[in-house]
Amino acid sequence: MGSQVRGVQLARLLGQWHALPGRRRSPDYAALAGAVRGLLADGRLPLGVRLPAERDLAEALRISRTTVTAAYRELRDSGHLASRRGAGSWTMLPGTHRVASNGLWIPLDDRDMLDLGVAALAAPPELLPAARAAAEDLPRYLGGAGYHPIGLIELREAVAQGYTDRGLPTSPDQIMVTNGTQHALDLVLRLALAPGGGVLVESPSYPNALAALSARRARITTYGLAADESGWDADLLLGTLRQVRPRVGYLIPDFQNPTGHLMPAELRERLVSTAHAVGTDLVIDESFVDLPLDGTVLPPPTASFDRHSRVVSIGGMSKPFWGGLRIGWIRASAPQVQRLAAARVGVDMASPVLDQLVAVHLLAAAPAIATARRAQLAAQRDALLGALAARLPEWRVTVPRGGVTLWAELDGPISSALARAAEEVGVRLAPGPRFGLDGTLERFLRLPFTLPAADLVEAVGRIAAVRYDLDRAGLPRWREPSVIA
């Protein structure tokens, strides 16, 4: 979508805006204004976009211009629209919002919110000792400039050893340290994908990866994952790859986000072989590879089947350790790493030395940390599953064998409406359309089990209450929107 949205485009996004639930039937102008807020809330209508002229939108919606005028006035009053006479109206968020740690907008007064929009754990107790040890290591680096474009050798050695331990021999020259996994993806796309290039992604997929691809103006083709535990249909996936022949394929084979699926070894091997045959480079996101549950045995890394430098693996510290530690990495061939370093100079030069030293100490303690994390996540997952079975038995959930999220199939196409309703009772949700490209997936909801068990049970209770209200009465009013990561 460009910097301006036409009336027919906004009408398609709004859908059945006048039929959204409400305890008391709202005037049409209020329902229209609320629906626009809802589009802002789930990210389908970007900030800074010029809305259509009142007459254009009225014609597209087949309503009176007076209704559109009143809706725009309400949006201006609530801080969601900025208008200038003769120039138009642009979407915005109210001044009571700020940028959250996930890079997106949230209200300032929601500290008591049970946040199921972010699939990340709190820091482990080992983080503080690691930070102290890193500070003690820091003086020996202070005599230099502090720029290490591919990362400190100690950290690259530790990451390389992790791949080797998984059965994929790796040298430090094949590792580049980045500022998180998202940064790793951005750098790889800068090198591998020209603007307008073709990309194959799973559907659903990680929203911020989709945003990165959109920023590159990629031509995105989606492959639909099964909702049940089967996940990938091998023939359909490989057939799509052969037919589309994209420049890049972005996949999450290890506890896929958001579905939690684990790709079998045989398909990994066939995927790499087919990608080489059609000239596709694979970007394999391994963010959750350290979090198998219930004793699940991991297949070999996808890159272990690569003989032609077609696979680039990305990973990081955010999921198994802490999102506030912005350390990620890229595993590729040594020449690719050098090209990535050259591309990086125009972006951010290097990762912080102190953060890298903290990462070195955490990786040294990784076996103990991972064991504790897996036990914690298994208990919290089971608590969430039990609460869903008790309070929302109509929902279908496949038990994931690892990772941190459930992908729930709801009892109706209500995901976005439910997310807005849940905000009213202090629960932030990630509705299904956030994980796709075209506003579909309304029957699905991602539910991370990263909060304490008691909070998860409480959250499900609140969700069940508002789910019941959607059928009977609905929402008393529209809440200020918050965008979900």
PDB file of C-alpha atoms in Angstrom, residues 155-285:
ATOM      1  CA  LEU A 155      31.577 -15.019  20.280  1.00  0.00           C
ATOM      2  CA  ARG A 156      31.962 -16.296  16.729  1.00  0.00           C
ATOM      3  CA  GLU A 157      33.880 -19.283  18.075  1.00  0.00           C
ATOM      4  CA  ALA A 158      31.105 -20.011  20.579  1.00  0.00           C
ATOM      5  CA  VAL A 159      28.364 -19.775  17.958  1.00  0.00           C
ATOM      6  CA  ALA A 160      30.361 -21.893  15.497  1.00  0.00           C
ATOM      7  CA  GLN A 161      30.865 -24.520  18.183  1.00  0.00           C
ATOM      8  CA  GLY A 162      27.116 -24.636  18.732  1.00  0.00           C
ATOM      9  CA  TYR A 163      26.548 -25.500  15.075  1.00  0.00           C
ATOM     10  CA  THR A 164      29.330 -28.078  15.170  1.00  0.00           C
ATOM     11  CA  ASP A 165      27.759 -29.698  18.230  1.00  0.00           C
ATOM     12  CA  ARG A 166      24.507 -30.006  16.249  1.00  0.00           C
ATOM     13  CA  GLY A 167      26.311 -31.957  13.527  1.00  0.00           C
ATOM     14  CA  LEU A 168      27.093 -29.063  11.192  1.00  0.00           C
ATOM     15  CA  PRO A 169      30.856 -28.381  11.197  1.00  0.00           C
ATOM     16  CA  THR A 170      31.316 -24.619  11.222  1.00  0.00           C
ATOM     17  CA  SER A 171      34.306 -22.318  11.472  1.00  0.00           C
ATOM     18  CA  PRO A 172      34.269 -18.832  13.059  1.00  0.00           C
ATOM     19  CA  ASP A 173      34.850 -17.370   9.570  1.00  0.00           C
ATOM     20  CA  GLN A 174      31.355 -18.589   8.669  1.00  0.00           C
ATOM     21  CA  ILE A 175      29.714 -16.597  11.475  1.00  0.00           C
ATOM     22  CA  MET A 176      28.719 -12.937  11.508  1.00  0.00           C
ATOM     23  CA  VAL A 177      27.375 -11.384  14.699  1.00  0.00           C
ATOM     24  CA  THR A 178      24.376  -9.063  14.296  1.00  0.00           C
ATOM     25  CA  ASN A 179      22.100  -6.932  16.442  1.00  0.00           C
ATOM     26  CA  GLY A 180      19.446  -9.611  16.795  1.00  0.00           C
ATOM     27  CA  THR A 181      17.836 -12.072  14.390  1.00  0.00           C
ATOM     28  CA  GLN A 182      15.721  -9.407  12.698  1.00  0.00           C
ATOM     29  CA  HIS A 183      18.879  -7.449  11.896  1.00  0.00           C
ATOM     30  CA  ALA A 184      20.417 -10.646  10.524  1.00  0.00           C
ATOM     31  CA  LEU A 185      17.443 -11.100   8.196  1.00  0.00           C
ATOM     32  CA  ASP A 186      17.655  -7.496   7.027  1.00  0.00           C
ATOM     33  CA  LEU A 187      21.341  -7.823   6.160  1.00  0.00           C
ATOM     34  CA  VAL A 188      20.814 -11.083   4.277  1.00  0.00           C
ATOM     35  CA  LEU A 189      17.971  -9.566   2.273  1.00  0.00           C
ATOM     36  CA  ARG A 190      20.106  -6.565   1.375  1.00  0.00           C
ATOM     37  CA  LEU A 191      22.654  -8.903  -0.143  1.00  0.00           C
ATOM     38  CA  ALA A 192      20.425 -11.605  -1.639  1.00  0.00           C
ATOM     39  CA  LEU A 193      17.273  -9.810  -2.770  1.00  0.00           C
ATOM     40  CA  ALA A 194      17.003  -6.946  -5.213  1.00  0.00           C
ATOM     41  CA  PRO A 195      13.945  -4.690  -4.818  1.00  0.00           C
ATOM     42  CA  GLY A 196      10.989  -6.430  -6.414  1.00  0.00           C
ATOM     43  CA  GLY A 197      12.597  -9.867  -6.230  1.00  0.00           C
ATOM     44  CA  GLY A 198      10.489 -12.960  -5.656  1.00  0.00           C
ATOM     45  CA  VAL A 199      10.274 -14.568  -2.202  1.00  0.00           C
ATOM     46  CA  LEU A 200       8.500 -17.697  -0.972  1.00  0.00           C
ATOM     47  CA  VAL A 201       7.301 -17.687   2.632  1.00  0.00           C
ATOM     48  CA  GLU A 202       5.130 -19.910   4.757  1.00  0.00           C
ATOM     49  CA  SER A 203       1.641 -18.810   5.716  1.00  0.00           C
ATOM     50  CA  PRO A 204       1.277 -18.033   8.531  1.00  0.00           C
ATOM     51  CA  SER A 205       4.704 -16.575   9.201  1.00  0.00           C
ATOM     52  CA  TYR A 206       6.559 -14.176  11.511  1.00  0.00           C
ATOM     53  CA  PRO A 207       5.045 -10.667  11.112  1.00  0.00           C
ATOM     54  CA  ASN A 208       8.319  -8.755  11.390  1.00  0.00           C
ATOM     55  CA  ALA A 209       9.890 -10.929   8.701  1.00  0.00           C
ATOM     56  CA  LEU A 210       6.947 -10.121   6.434  1.00  0.00           C
ATOM     57  CA  ALA A 211       7.509  -6.439   7.225  1.00  0.00           C
ATOM     58  CA  ALA A 212      11.194  -6.737   6.273  1.00  0.00           C
ATOM     59  CA  LEU A 213      10.253  -8.366   2.975  1.00  0.00           C
ATOM     60  CA  SER A 214       7.670  -5.698   2.271  1.00  0.00           C
ATOM     61  CA  ALA A 215      10.291  -3.032   2.943  1.00  0.00           C
ATOM     62  CA  ARG A 216      12.372  -4.612   0.159  1.00  0.00           C
ATOM     63  CA  ARG A 217       9.288  -4.416  -2.095  1.00  0.00           C
ATOM     64  CA  ALA A 218       9.525  -8.180  -2.512  1.00  0.00           C
ATOM     65  CA  ARG A 219       7.024 -10.104  -4.620  1.00  0.00           C
ATOM     66  CA  ILE A 220       5.845 -12.503  -1.957  1.00  0.00           C
ATOM     67  CA  THR A 221       4.359 -15.913  -2.718  1.00  0.00           C
ATOM     68  CA  THR A 222       2.924 -17.841   0.220  1.00  0.00           C
ATOM     69  CA  TYR A 223       2.789 -21.541   0.910  1.00  0.00           C
ATOM     70  CA  GLY A 224      -0.014 -22.472   3.305  1.00  0.00           C
ATOM     71  CA  LEU A 225       0.865 -24.629   6.306  1.00  0.00           C
ATOM     72  CA  ALA A 226      -1.619 -27.176   7.603  1.00  0.00           C
ATOM     73  CA  ALA A 227      -3.208 -26.243  10.925  1.00  0.00           C
ATOM     74  CA  ASP A 228      -2.730 -29.747  12.288  1.00  0.00           C
ATOM     75  CA  GLU A 229       0.564 -31.363  13.268  1.00  0.00           C
ATOM     76  CA  SER A 230       1.412 -32.371   9.693  1.00  0.00           C
ATOM     77  CA  GLY A 231       2.584 -28.838   8.920  1.00  0.00           C
ATOM     78  CA  TRP A 232       4.264 -28.913   5.506  1.00  0.00           C
ATOM     79  CA  ASP A 233       2.881 -30.890   2.578  1.00  0.00           C
ATOM     80  CA  ALA A 234       6.166 -31.875   0.911  1.00  0.00           C
ATOM     81  CA  ASP A 235       4.836 -32.258  -2.633  1.00  0.00           C
ATOM     82  CA  LEU A 236       2.931 -28.986  -2.482  1.00  0.00           C
ATOM     83  CA  LEU A 237       5.839 -27.037  -0.979  1.00  0.00           C
ATOM     84  CA  LEU A 238       8.404 -28.340  -3.442  1.00  0.00           C
ATOM     85  CA  GLY A 239       5.956 -28.003  -6.319  1.00  0.00           C
ATOM     86  CA  THR A 240       5.385 -24.368  -5.411  1.00  0.00           C
ATOM     87  CA  LEU A 241       9.131 -23.809  -5.284  1.00  0.00           C
ATOM     88  CA  ARG A 242       9.593 -25.315  -8.754  1.00  0.00           C
ATOM     89  CA  GLN A 243       6.702 -23.363 -10.211  1.00  0.00           C
ATOM     90  CA  VAL A 244       7.460 -19.941  -8.715  1.00  0.00           C
ATOM     91  CA  ARG A 245      11.291 -20.186  -8.768  1.00  0.00           C
ATOM     92  CA  PRO A 246      11.724 -17.350  -6.261  1.00  0.00           C
ATOM     93  CA  ARG A 247      15.037 -15.650  -5.672  1.00  0.00           C
ATOM     94  CA  VAL A 248      14.777 -16.285  -1.906  1.00  0.00           C
ATOM     95  CA  GLY A 249      12.845 -18.650   0.329  1.00  0.00           C
ATOM     96  CA  TYR A 250      12.332 -17.646   3.971  1.00  0.00           C
ATOM     97  CA  LEU A 251      11.308 -20.577   6.197  1.00  0.00           C
ATOM     98  CA  ILE A 252      11.200 -21.457   9.896  1.00  0.00           C
ATOM     99  CA  PRO A 253      11.625 -25.251  10.020  1.00  0.00           C
ATOM    100  CA  ASP A 254      12.418 -25.486  13.753  1.00  0.00           C
ATOM    101  CA  PHE A 255       9.215 -24.931  15.792  1.00  0.00           C
ATOM    102  CA  GLN A 256       7.767 -22.602  13.214  1.00  0.00           C
ATOM    103  CA  ASN A 257       6.464 -19.229  14.375  1.00  0.00           C
ATOM    104  CA  PRO A 258       3.512 -19.190  14.983  1.00  0.00           C
ATOM    105  CA  THR A 259       2.429 -22.821  14.428  1.00  0.00           C
ATOM    106  CA  GLY A 260       5.200 -24.634  16.335  1.00  0.00           C
ATOM    107  CA  HIS A 261       5.666 -27.203  13.531  1.00  0.00           C
ATOM    108  CA  LEU A 262       8.966 -29.103  13.186  1.00  0.00           C
ATOM    109  CA  MET A 263      10.080 -29.951   9.639  1.00  0.00           C
ATOM    110  CA  PRO A 264      11.276 -33.577   9.219  1.00  0.00           C
ATOM    111  CA  ALA A 265      14.795 -34.350   8.041  1.00  0.00           C
ATOM    112  CA  GLU A 266      13.703 -35.872   4.733  1.00  0.00           C
ATOM    113  CA  LEU A 267      11.855 -32.731   3.697  1.00  0.00           C
ATOM    114  CA  ARG A 268      14.805 -30.549   4.695  1.00  0.00           C
ATOM    115  CA  GLU A 269      17.048 -32.520   2.371  1.00  0.00           C
ATOM    116  CA  ARG A 270      14.557 -32.381  -0.509  1.00  0.00           C
ATOM    117  CA  LEU A 271      13.977 -28.672   0.103  1.00  0.00           C
ATOM    118  CA  VAL A 272      17.683 -27.834  -0.210  1.00  0.00           C
ATOM    119  CA  SER A 273      18.049 -30.002  -3.325  1.00  0.00           C
ATOM    120  CA  THR A 274      15.043 -28.393  -5.007  1.00  0.00           C
ATOM    121  CA  ALA A 275      16.178 -24.891  -4.062  1.00  0.00           C
ATOM    122  CA  HIS A 276      19.525 -25.516  -5.723  1.00  0.00           C
ATOM    123  CA  ALA A 277      17.842 -26.888  -8.841  1.00  0.00           C
ATOM    124  CA  VAL A 278      15.639 -23.814  -9.298  1.00  0.00           C
ATOM    125  CA  GLY A 279      18.210 -21.205  -8.225  1.00  0.00           C
ATOM    126  CA  THR A 280      16.646 -20.221  -4.899  1.00  0.00           C
ATOM    127  CA  ASP A 281      18.652 -19.138  -1.861  1.00  0.00           C
ATOM    128  CA  LEU A 282      17.139 -20.313   1.439  1.00  0.00           C
ATOM    129  CA  VAL A 283      17.104 -18.154   4.549  1.00  0.00           C
ATOM    130  CA  ILE A 284      16.478 -20.497   7.470  1.00  0.00           C
ATOM    131  CA  ASP A 285      15.318 -18.846  10.691  1.00  0.00           C
TER     132      ASP A 285
END
